[in-house]
Amino acid sequence: LARISTQLKVRDLLRIEVESASSDALLERMLPKHLIGDLKYNQGKMIVEEHEEVTILFSDIVQYTALAASIKTEELIMMLNTMFSGFDELCDKHQCYKVETIGDAYMV
């Protein structure tokens, strides 16, 4: 019985680790890394940041649905990859935080 109990505890610990890794990955997609640490270690405390200037960029391709229907899938993927890679390089260069990329939309 002790062996079964130990195996169940190990299984539960592994499940917790997997769930924690999944939640960390989700948080990393949504928030800057320094805020994730603040959230974990300052639970219950308000986290406030002040910025003198803020810019939000939201891009969306006009007539994307029609464009996607009129060209080959490979061409569409290459076009989006080229465009988003360029945006990513600019984000890295200017230390911007990329919020999301969904379909043809890009938000920084």
N, CA, C and O atoms as CSV, one atom per row, in Angstrom:
chain,resi,resn,atom,element,x,y,z
A,1,LEU,N,N,0.808,-1.203,0.000
A,1,LEU,CA,C,0.000,0.000,0.000
A,1,LEU,C,C,0.854,1.271,0.000
A,1,LEU,O,O,0.472,2.285,-0.585
A,2,ALA,N,N,1.998,1.205,0.654
A,2,ALA,CA,C,2.875,2.381,0.692
A,2,ALA,C,C,3.375,2.720,-0.708
A,2,ALA,O,O,3.499,3.894,-1.057
A,3,ARG,N,N,3.661,1.699,-1.507
A,3,ARG,CA,C,4.147,1.920,-2.865
A,3,ARG,C,C,3.073,2.587,-3.726
A,3,ARG,O,O,3.370,3.498,-4.498
A,4,ILE,N,N,1.832,2.133,-3.591
A,4,ILE,CA,C,0.725,2.726,-4.346
A,4,ILE,C,C,0.520,4.169,-3.916
A,4,ILE,O,O,0.307,5.044,-4.755
A,5,SER,N,N,0.581,4.421,-2.628
A,5,SER,CA,C,0.421,5.773,-2.110
A,5,SER,C,C,1.508,6.694,-2.660
A,5,SER,O,O,1.230,7.830,-3.043
A,6,THR,N,N,2.734,6.206,-2.698
A,6,THR,CA,C,3.847,6.990,-3.241
A,6,THR,C,C,3.638,7.277,-4.721
A,6,THR,O,O,3.871,8.397,-5.177
A,7,GLN,N,N,3.204,6.279,-5.466
A,7,GLN,CA,C,2.959,6.469,-6.895
A,7,GLN,C,C,1.853,7.492,-7.130
A,7,GLN,O,O,1.949,8.301,-8.053
A,8,LEU,N,N,0.817,7.467,-6.318
A,8,LEU,CA,C,-0.264,8.439,-6.452
A,8,LEU,C,C,0.227,9.858,-6.142
A,8,LEU,O,O,-0.166,10.813,-6.811
A,9,LYS,N,N,1.080,9.990,-5.136
A,9,LYS,CA,C,1.630,11.303,-4.804
A,9,LYS,C,C,2.501,11.829,-5.946
A,9,LYS,O,O,2.429,13.007,-6.296
A,10,VAL,N,N,3.325,10.948,-6.526
A,10,VAL,CA,C,4.181,11.336,-7.643
A,10,VAL,C,C,3.318,11.759,-8.829
A,10,VAL,O,O,3.605,12.762,-9.482
A,11,ARG,N,N,2.263,10.995,-9.107
A,11,ARG,CA,C,1.355,11.336,-10.202
A,11,ARG,C,C,0.728,12.703,-9.977
A,11,ARG,O,O,0.651,13.513,-10.901
A,12,ASP,N,N,0.283,12.962,-8.761
A,12,ASP,CA,C,-0.334,14.254,-8.440
A,12,ASP,C,C,0.663,15.405,-8.580
A,12,ASP,O,O,0.309,16.475,-9.075
A,13,LEU,N,N,1.907,15.191,-8.146
A,13,LEU,CA,C,2.936,16.220,-8.283
A,13,LEU,C,C,3.238,16.505,-9.748
A,13,LEU,O,O,3.415,17.662,-10.129
A,14,LEU,N,N,3.297,15.471,-10.565
A,14,LEU,CA,C,3.527,15.654,-11.998
A,14,LEU,C,C,2.381,16.420,-12.640
A,14,LEU,O,O,2.608,17.293,-13.478
A,15,ARG,N,N,1.160,16.102,-12.256
A,15,ARG,CA,C,-0.003,16.811,-12.786
A,15,ARG,C,C,0.063,18.298,-12.429
A,15,ARG,O,O,-0.239,19.151,-13.263
A,16,ILE,N,N,0.453,18.603,-11.203
A,16,ILE,CA,C,0.569,19.989,-10.767
A,16,ILE,C,C,1.650,20.711,-11.573
A,16,ILE,O,O,1.463,21.861,-11.970
A,17,GLU,N,N,2.783,20.037,-11.816
A,17,GLU,CA,C,3.858,20.641,-12.605
A,17,GLU,C,C,3.410,20.932,-14.027
A,17,GLU,O,O,3.721,21.991,-14.571
A,18,VAL,N,N,2.683,19.999,-14.634
A,18,VAL,CA,C,2.190,20.191,-16.001
A,18,VAL,C,C,1.200,21.346,-16.046
A,18,VAL,O,O,1.266,22.175,-16.953
A,19,GLU,N,N,0.286,21.418,-15.088
A,19,GLU,CA,C,-0.688,22.509,-15.040
A,19,GLU,C,C,0.006,23.850,-14.828
A,19,GLU,O,O,-0.384,24.854,-15.423
A,20,SER,N,N,1.029,23.868,-13.987
A,20,SER,CA,C,1.769,25.097,-13.735
A,20,SER,C,C,2.496,25.553,-14.996
A,20,SER,O,O,2.494,26.741,-15.320
A,21,ALA,N,N,3.114,24.618,-15.701
A,21,ALA,CA,C,3.812,24.959,-16.949
A,21,ALA,C,C,2.826,25.490,-17.983
A,21,ALA,O,O,3.137,26.431,-18.714
A,22,SER,N,N,1.636,24.890,-18.046
A,22,SER,CA,C,0.620,25.359,-18.992
A,22,SER,C,C,0.161,26.766,-18.649
A,22,SER,O,O,0.005,27.601,-19.540
A,23,SER,N,N,-0.057,27.036,-17.374
A,23,SER,CA,C,-0.514,28.373,-16.991
A,23,SER,C,C,0.596,29.391,-17.202
A,23,SER,O,O,0.319,30.528,-17.586
A,24,ASP,N,N,1.854,29.007,-16.959
A,24,ASP,CA,C,2.975,29.916,-17.224
A,24,ASP,C,C,3.063,30.250,-18.710
A,24,ASP,O,O,3.279,31.405,-19.075
A,25,ALA,N,N,2.898,29.242,-19.568
A,25,ALA,CA,C,2.957,29.473,-21.012
A,25,ALA,C,C,1.845,30.414,-21.450
A,25,ALA,O,O,2.069,31.289,-22.287
A,26,LEU,N,N,0.657,30.246,-20.899
A,26,LEU,CA,C,-0.461,31.124,-21.234
A,26,LEU,C,C,-0.180,32.554,-20.765
A,26,LEU,O,O,-0.416,33.510,-21.504
A,27,LEU,N,N,0.316,32.695,-19.553
A,27,LEU,CA,C,0.635,34.028,-19.040
A,27,LEU,C,C,1.712,34.708,-19.886
A,27,LEU,O,O,1.647,35.914,-20.126
A,28,GLU,N,N,2.703,33.931,-20.338
A,28,GLU,CA,C,3.770,34.497,-21.165
A,28,GLU,C,C,3.251,34.994,-22.501
A,28,GLU,O,O,3.840,35.899,-23.093
A,29,ARG,N,N,2.170,34.428,-22.981
A,29,ARG,CA,C,1.566,34.906,-24.228
A,29,ARG,C,C,0.777,36.186,-24.023
A,29,ARG,O,O,0.543,36.933,-24.973
A,30,MET,N,N,0.360,36.445,-22.771
A,30,MET,CA,C,-0.527,37.575,-22.514
A,30,MET,C,C,0.136,38.762,-21.832
A,30,MET,O,O,-0.323,39.896,-21.975
A,31,LEU,N,N,1.226,38.510,-21.080
A,31,LEU,CA,C,1.802,39.580,-20.257
A,31,LEU,C,C,3.319,39.658,-20.410
A,31,LEU,O,O,3.959,38.660,-20.740
A,32,PRO,N,N,3.891,40.825,-20.175
A,32,PRO,CA,C,5.350,40.924,-20.130
A,32,PRO,C,C,5.899,40.054,-18.991
A,32,PRO,O,O,5.248,39.895,-17.958
A,33,LYS,N,N,7.091,39.497,-19.183
A,33,LYS,CA,C,7.648,38.547,-18.212
A,33,LYS,C,C,7.785,39.124,-16.805
A,33,LYS,O,O,7.526,38.425,-15.826
A,34,HIS,N,N,8.186,40.383,-16.693
A,34,HIS,CA,C,8.367,40.939,-15.350
A,34,HIS,C,C,7.053,41.004,-14.571
A,34,HIS,O,O,7.059,40.918,-13.343
A,35,LEU,N,N,5.941,41.151,-15.263
A,35,LEU,CA,C,4.648,41.180,-14.575
A,35,LEU,C,C,4.236,39.796,-14.085
A,35,LEU,O,O,3.562,39.678,-13.061
A,36,ILE,N,N,4.630,38.758,-14.799
A,36,ILE,CA,C,4.291,37.393,-14.383
A,36,ILE,C,C,4.927,37.105,-13.031
A,36,ILE,O,O,4.284,36.552,-12.139
A,37,GLY,N,N,6.191,37.480,-12.884
A,37,GLY,CA,C,6.859,37.293,-11.593
A,37,GLY,C,C,6.186,38.085,-10.491
A,37,GLY,O,O,6.004,37.589,-9.380
A,38,ASP,N,N,5.813,39.327,-10.804
A,38,ASP,CA,C,5.112,40.160,-9.821
A,38,ASP,C,C,3.794,39.517,-9.394
A,38,ASP,O,O,3.446,39.529,-8.213
A,39,LEU,N,N,3.069,38.961,-10.353
A,39,LEU,CA,C,1.793,38.322,-10.037
A,39,LEU,C,C,1.981,37.112,-9.135
A,39,LEU,O,O,1.199,36.897,-8.209
A,40,LYS,N,N,3.010,36.327,-9.400
A,40,LYS,CA,C,3.244,35.106,-8.621
A,40,LYS,C,C,3.684,35.404,-7.198
A,40,LYS,O,O,3.236,34.756,-6.252
A,41,TYR,N,N,4.569,36.394,-7.049
A,41,TYR,CA,C,5.194,36.607,-5.743
A,41,TYR,C,C,4.561,37.722,-4.928
A,41,TYR,O,O,4.894,37.894,-3.755
A,42,ASN,N,N,3.665,38.473,-5.521
A,42,ASN,CA,C,2.980,39.553,-4.803
A,42,ASN,C,C,1.481,39.334,-4.810
A,42,ASN,O,O,0.708,40.269,-5.018
A,43,GLN,N,N,1.080,38.114,-4.587
A,43,GLN,CA,C,-0.349,37.785,-4.641
A,43,GLN,C,C,-1.114,38.622,-3.629
A,43,GLN,O,O,-0.702,38.778,-2.479
A,44,GLY,N,N,-2.232,39.152,-4.087
A,44,GLY,CA,C,-3.079,39.948,-3.214
A,44,GLY,C,C,-2.723,41.426,-3.205
A,44,GLY,O,O,-3.488,42.250,-2.704
A,45,LYS,N,N,-1.552,41.767,-3.764
A,45,LYS,CA,C,-1.148,43.176,-3.804
A,45,LYS,C,C,-1.446,43.750,-5.176
A,45,LYS,O,O,-1.368,43.042,-6.180
A,46,MET,N,N,-1.783,45.012,-5.223
A,46,MET,CA,C,-2.060,45.675,-6.483
A,46,MET,C,C,-0.736,45.934,-7.211
A,46,MET,O,O,0.238,46.385,-6.608
A,47,ILE,N,N,-0.717,45.646,-8.491
A,47,ILE,CA,C,0.464,45.905,-9.308
A,47,ILE,C,C,0.139,47.087,-10.210
A,47,ILE,O,O,-0.804,47.046,-11.001
A,48,VAL,N,N,0.940,48.142,-10.075
A,48,VAL,CA,C,0.690,49.361,-10.835
A,48,VAL,C,C,1.977,49.760,-11.548
A,48,VAL,O,O,3.054,49.777,-10.953
A,49,GLU,N,N,1.846,50.077,-12.816
A,49,GLU,CA,C,2.963,50.625,-13.575
A,49,GLU,C,C,2.487,51.913,-14.226
A,49,GLU,O,O,1.345,52.015,-14.674
A,50,GLU,N,N,3.363,52.877,-14.271
A,50,GLU,CA,C,3.022,54.144,-14.903
A,50,GLU,C,C,3.982,54.382,-16.053
A,50,GLU,O,O,5.187,54.167,-15.927
A,51,HIS,N,N,3.438,54.827,-17.169
A,51,HIS,CA,C,4.233,55.132,-18.352
A,51,HIS,C,C,3.847,56.514,-18.838
A,51,HIS,O,O,2.665,56.831,-18.966
A,52,GLU,N,N,4.851,57.334,-19.107
A,52,GLU,CA,C,4.558,58.688,-19.585
A,52,GLU,C,C,3.948,58.668,-20.977
A,52,GLU,O,O,3.057,59.460,-21.285
A,53,GLU,N,N,4.431,57.757,-21.818
A,53,GLU,CA,C,3.927,57.668,-23.186
A,53,GLU,C,C,3.638,56.211,-23.524
A,53,GLU,O,O,4.402,55.311,-23.173
A,54,VAL,N,N,2.536,56.003,-24.202
A,54,VAL,CA,C,2.149,54.659,-24.611
A,54,VAL,C,C,1.618,54.725,-26.036
A,54,VAL,O,O,0.858,55.627,-26.391
A,55,THR,N,N,2.029,53.762,-26.838
A,55,THR,CA,C,1.514,53.653,-28.200
A,55,THR,C,C,0.987,52.249,-28.400
A,55,THR,O,O,1.632,51.277,-28.007
A,56,ILE,N,N,-0.165,52.138,-28.998
A,56,ILE,CA,C,-0.743,50.835,-29.312
A,56,ILE,C,C,-0.888,50.745,-30.821
A,56,ILE,O,O,-1.456,51.633,-31.456
A,57,LEU,N,N,-0.371,49.669,-31.384
A,57,LEU,CA,C,-0.490,49.429,-32.818
A,57,LEU,C,C,-1.374,48.204,-33.019
A,57,LEU,O,O,-1.128,47.141,-32.448
A,58,PHE,N,N,-2.389,48.371,-33.827
A,58,PHE,CA,C,-3.231,47.253,-34.223
A,58,PHE,C,C,-3.271,47.247,-35.734
A,58,PHE,O,O,-3.754,48.194,-36.354
A,59,SER,N,N,-2.762,46.176,-36.332
A,59,SER,CA,C,-2.788,46.109,-37.797
A,59,SER,C,C,-3.776,45.046,-38.239
A,59,SER,O,O,-3.979,44.036,-37.564
A,60,ASP,N,N,-4.370,45.293,-39.362
A,60,ASP,CA,C,-5.340,44.362,-39.924
A,60,ASP,C,C,-5.306,44.547,-41.434
A,60,ASP,O,O,-5.363,45.677,-41.919
A,61,ILE,N,N,-5.217,43.471,-42.170
A,61,ILE,CA,C,-5.135,43.554,-43.628
A,61,ILE,C,C,-6.531,43.776,-44.205
A,61,ILE,O,O,-7.452,42.996,-43.965
A,62,VAL,N,N,-6.663,44.849,-44.963
A,62,VAL,CA,C,-7.927,45.163,-45.617
A,62,VAL,C,C,-8.237,44.069,-46.649
A,62,VAL,O,O,-7.361,43.672,-47.417
A,63,GLN,N,N,-9.462,43.595,-46.662
A,63,GLN,CA,C,-9.918,42.562,-47.609
A,63,GLN,C,C,-9.137,41.248,-47.464
A,63,GLN,O,O,-8.906,40.544,-48.448
A,64,TYR,N,N,-8.733,40.926,-46.229
A,64,TYR,CA,C,-7.941,39.712,-45.988
A,64,TYR,C,C,-8.673,38.453,-46.445
A,64,TYR,O,O,-8.067,37.583,-47.070
A,65,THR,N,N,-9.942,38.346,-46.147
A,65,THR,CA,C,-10.704,37.146,-46.511
A,65,THR,C,C,-10.713,36.942,-48.014
A,65,THR,O,O,-10.519,35.826,-48.495
A,66,ALA,N,N,-10.936,38.007,-48.750
A,66,ALA,CA,C,-10.930,37.909,-50.215
A,66,ALA,C,C,-9.536,37.566,-50.729
A,66,ALA,O,O,-9.388,36.751,-51.639
A,67,LEU,N,N,-8.520,38.186,-50.148
A,67,LEU,CA,C,-7.142,37.887,-50.538
A,67,LEU,C,C,-6.804,36.430,-50.264
A,67,LEU,O,O,-6.227,35.749,-51.111
A,68,ALA,N,N,-7.165,35.954,-49.080
A,68,ALA,CA,C,-6.876,34.572,-48.708
A,68,ALA,C,C,-7.546,33.579,-49.650
A,68,ALA,O,O,-7.001,32.512,-49.931
A,69,ALA,N,N,-8.717,33.934,-50.129
A,69,ALA,CA,C,-9.443,33.039,-51.040
A,69,ALA,C,C,-8.878,33.082,-52.457
A,69,ALA,O,O,-9.116,32.168,-53.247
A,70,SER,N,N,-8.129,34.142,-52.785
A,70,SER,CA,C,-7.680,34.311,-54.167
A,70,SER,C,C,-6.244,33.862,-54.427
A,70,SER,O,O,-5.821,33.814,-55.583
A,71,ILE,N,N,-5.478,33.529,-53.370
A,71,ILE,CA,C,-4.098,33.090,-53.581
A,71,ILE,C,C,-3.881,31.720,-52.940
A,71,ILE,O,O,-4.684,31.270,-52.123
A,72,LYS,N,N,-2.797,31.074,-53.318
A,72,LYS,CA,C,-2.478,29.757,-52.764
A,72,LYS,C,C,-2.161,29.887,-51.278
A,72,LYS,O,O,-1.652,30.910,-50.820
A,73,THR,N,N,-2.470,28.838,-50.547
A,73,THR,CA,C,-2.219,28.824,-49.102
A,73,THR,C,C,-0.758,29.108,-48.793
A,73,THR,O,O,-0.448,29.860,-47.869
A,74,GLU,N,N,0.142,28.506,-49.568
A,74,GLU,CA,C,1.575,28.715,-49.333
A,74,GLU,C,C,1.956,30.190,-49.493
A,74,GLU,O,O,2.758,30.717,-48.722
A,75,GLU,N,N,1.378,30.847,-50.495
A,75,GLU,CA,C,1.658,32.261,-50.720
A,75,GLU,C,C,1.152,33.106,-49.550
A,75,GLU,O,O,1.824,34.034,-49.098
A,76,LEU,N,N,-0.034,32.768,-49.075
A,76,LEU,CA,C,-0.622,33.503,-47.953
A,76,LEU,C,C,0.246,33.362,-46.707
A,76,LEU,O,O,0.529,34.343,-46.020
A,77,ILE,N,N,0.660,32.142,-46.428
A,77,ILE,CA,C,1.488,31.893,-45.243
A,77,ILE,C,C,2.819,32.632,-45.365
A,77,ILE,O,O,3.285,33.232,-44.396
A,78,MET,N,N,3.433,32.591,-46.548
A,78,MET,CA,C,4.694,33.300,-46.754
A,78,MET,C,C,4.518,34.801,-46.577
A,78,MET,O,O,5.372,35.458,-45.982
A,79,MET,N,N,3.423,35.349,-47.084
A,79,MET,CA,C,3.163,36.777,-46.962
A,79,MET,C,C,3.003,37.170,-45.489
A,79,MET,O,O,3.620,38.129,-45.025
A,80,LEU,N,N,2.162,36.413,-44.755
A,80,LEU,CA,C,1.952,36.708,-43.336
A,80,LEU,C,C,3.247,36.546,-42.549
A,80,LEU,O,O,3.551,37.360,-41.677
A,81,ASN,N,N,4.011,35.495,-42.854
A,81,ASN,CA,C,5.267,35.261,-42.151
A,81,ASN,C,C,6.248,36.410,-42.381
A,81,ASN,O,O,6.907,36.863,-41.446
A,82,THR,N,N,6.343,36.878,-43.618
A,82,THR,CA,C,7.237,37.998,-43.933
A,82,THR,C,C,6.799,39.259,-43.187
A,82,THR,O,O,7.618,39.957,-42.589
A,83,MET,N,N,5.516,39.533,-43.233
A,83,MET,CA,C,4.991,40.732,-42.577
A,83,MET,C,C,5.181,40.653,-41.058
A,83,MET,O,O,5.690,41.595,-40.451
A,84,PHE,N,N,4.780,39.550,-40.449
A,84,PHE,CA,C,4.872,39.429,-38.996
A,84,PHE,C,C,6.316,39.326,-38.524
A,84,PHE,O,O,6.642,39.813,-37.441
A,85,SER,N,N,7.188,38.703,-39.312
A,85,SER,CA,C,8.611,38.651,-38.946
A,85,SER,C,C,9.198,40.051,-38.926
A,85,SER,O,O,9.992,40.384,-38.046
A,86,GLY,N,N,8.808,40.871,-39.895
A,86,GLY,CA,C,9.251,42.268,-39.912
A,86,GLY,C,C,8.753,43.027,-38.695
A,86,GLY,O,O,9.504,43.782,-38.077
A,87,PHE,N,N,7.486,42.828,-38.350
A,87,PHE,CA,C,6.938,43.459,-37.147
A,87,PHE,C,C,7.677,42.975,-35.900
A,87,PHE,O,O,8.002,43.772,-35.020
A,88,ASP,N,N,7.943,41.668,-35.823
A,88,ASP,CA,C,8.657,41.111,-34.667
A,88,ASP,C,C,10.044,41.723,-34.525
A,88,ASP,O,O,10.471,42.046,-33.416
A,89,GLU,N,N,10.749,41.883,-35.641
A,89,GLU,CA,C,12.081,42.497,-35.606
A,89,GLU,C,C,12.003,43.925,-35.086
A,89,GLU,O,O,12.837,44.344,-34.282
A,90,LEU,N,N,11.005,44.667,-35.542
A,90,LEU,CA,C,10.835,46.042,-35.058
A,90,LEU,C,C,10.498,46.066,-33.564
A,90,LEU,O,O,10.978,46.927,-32.826
A,91,CYS,N,N,9.684,45.132,-33.135
A,91,CYS,CA,C,9.352,45.044,-31.696
A,91,CYS,C,C,10.608,44.779,-30.874
A,91,CYS,O,O,10.818,45.407,-29.835
A,92,ASP,N,N,11.443,43.851,-31.337
A,92,ASP,CA,C,12.684,43.552,-30.626
A,92,ASP,C,C,13.604,44.773,-30.610
A,92,ASP,O,O,14.174,45.119,-29.575
A,93,LYS,N,N,13.738,45.411,-31.753
A,93,LYS,CA,C,14.627,46.571,-31.879
A,93,LYS,C,C,14.206,47.704,-30.953
A,93,LYS,O,O,15.054,48.351,-30.338
A,94,HIS,N,N,12.900,47.947,-30.849
A,94,HIS,CA,C,12.389,49.072,-30.069
A,94,HIS,C,C,11.844,48.649,-28.698
A,94,HIS,O,O,11.206,49.437,-28.001
A,95,GLN,N,N,12.106,47.400,-28.331
A,95,GLN,CA,C,11.684,46.855,-27.033
A,95,GLN,C,C,10.200,47.049,-26.774
A,95,GLN,O,O,9.792,47.506,-25.706
A,96,CYS,N,N,9.406,46.693,-27.767
A,96,CYS,CA,C,7.949,46.755,-27.637
A,96,CYS,C,C,7.430,45.421,-27.119
A,96,CYS,O,O,8.093,44.393,-27.251
A,97,TYR,N,N,6.275,45.445,-26.546
A,97,TYR,CA,C,5.627,44.226,-26.075
A,97,TYR,C,C,4.560,43.817,-27.072
A,97,TYR,O,O,3.605,44.556,-27.309
A,98,LYS,N,N,4.724,42.637,-27.658
A,98,LYS,CA,C,3.739,42.129,-28.612
A,98,LYS,C,C,2.616,41.459,-27.833
A,98,LYS,O,O,2.851,40.530,-27.060
A,99,VAL,N,N,1.418,41.929,-28.040
A,99,VAL,CA,C,0.273,41.391,-27.311
A,99,VAL,C,C,-0.251,40.131,-27.980
A,99,VAL,O,O,-0.440,39.114,-27.312
A,100,GLU,N,N,-0.492,40.179,-29.294
A,100,GLU,CA,C,-1.155,39.038,-29.935
A,100,GLU,C,C,-1.002,39.082,-31.443
A,100,GLU,O,O,-0.897,40.152,-32.044
A,101,THR,N,N,-0.992,37.919,-32.032
A,101,THR,CA,C,-1.082,37.762,-33.475
A,101,THR,C,C,-2.168,36.730,-33.723
A,101,THR,O,O,-2.037,35.579,-33.306
A,102,ILE,N,N,-3.236,37.127,-34.395
A,102,ILE,CA,C,-4.331,36.209,-34.714
A,102,ILE,C,C,-4.696,36.421,-36.168
A,102,ILE,O,O,-5.093,37.517,-36.563
A,103,GLY,N,N,-4.561,35.365,-36.968
A,103,GLY,CA,C,-4.900,35.473,-38.389
A,103,GLY,C,C,-4.080,36.558,-39.036
A,103,GLY,O,O,-2.853,36.468,-39.083
A,104,ASP,N,N,-4.740,37.582,-39.536
A,104,ASP,CA,C,-4.024,38.689,-40.177
A,104,ASP,C,C,-3.854,39.881,-39.238
A,104,ASP,O,O,-3.345,40.922,-39.654
A,105,ALA,N,N,-4.264,39.749,-38.000
A,105,ALA,CA,C,-4.189,40.858,-37.040
A,105,ALA,C,C,-2.915,40.772,-36.205
A,105,ALA,O,O,-2.469,39.685,-35.838
A,106,TYR,N,N,-2.342,41.928,-35.913
A,106,TYR,CA,C,-1.109,42.019,-35.134
A,106,TYR,C,C,-1.288,43.179,-34.169
A,106,TYR,O,O,-1.609,44.291,-34.589
A,107,MET,N,N,-1.084,42.931,-32.873
A,107,MET,CA,C,-1.282,43.981,-31.882
A,107,MET,C,C,-0.034,44.130,-31.015
A,107,MET,O,O,0.454,43.166,-30.424
A,108,VAL,N,N,0.468,45.366,-30.956
A,108,VAL,CA,C,1.659,45.692,-30.155
A,108,VAL,C,C,1.297,46.802,-29.195
A,108,VAL,O,O,2.141,47.245,-28.416
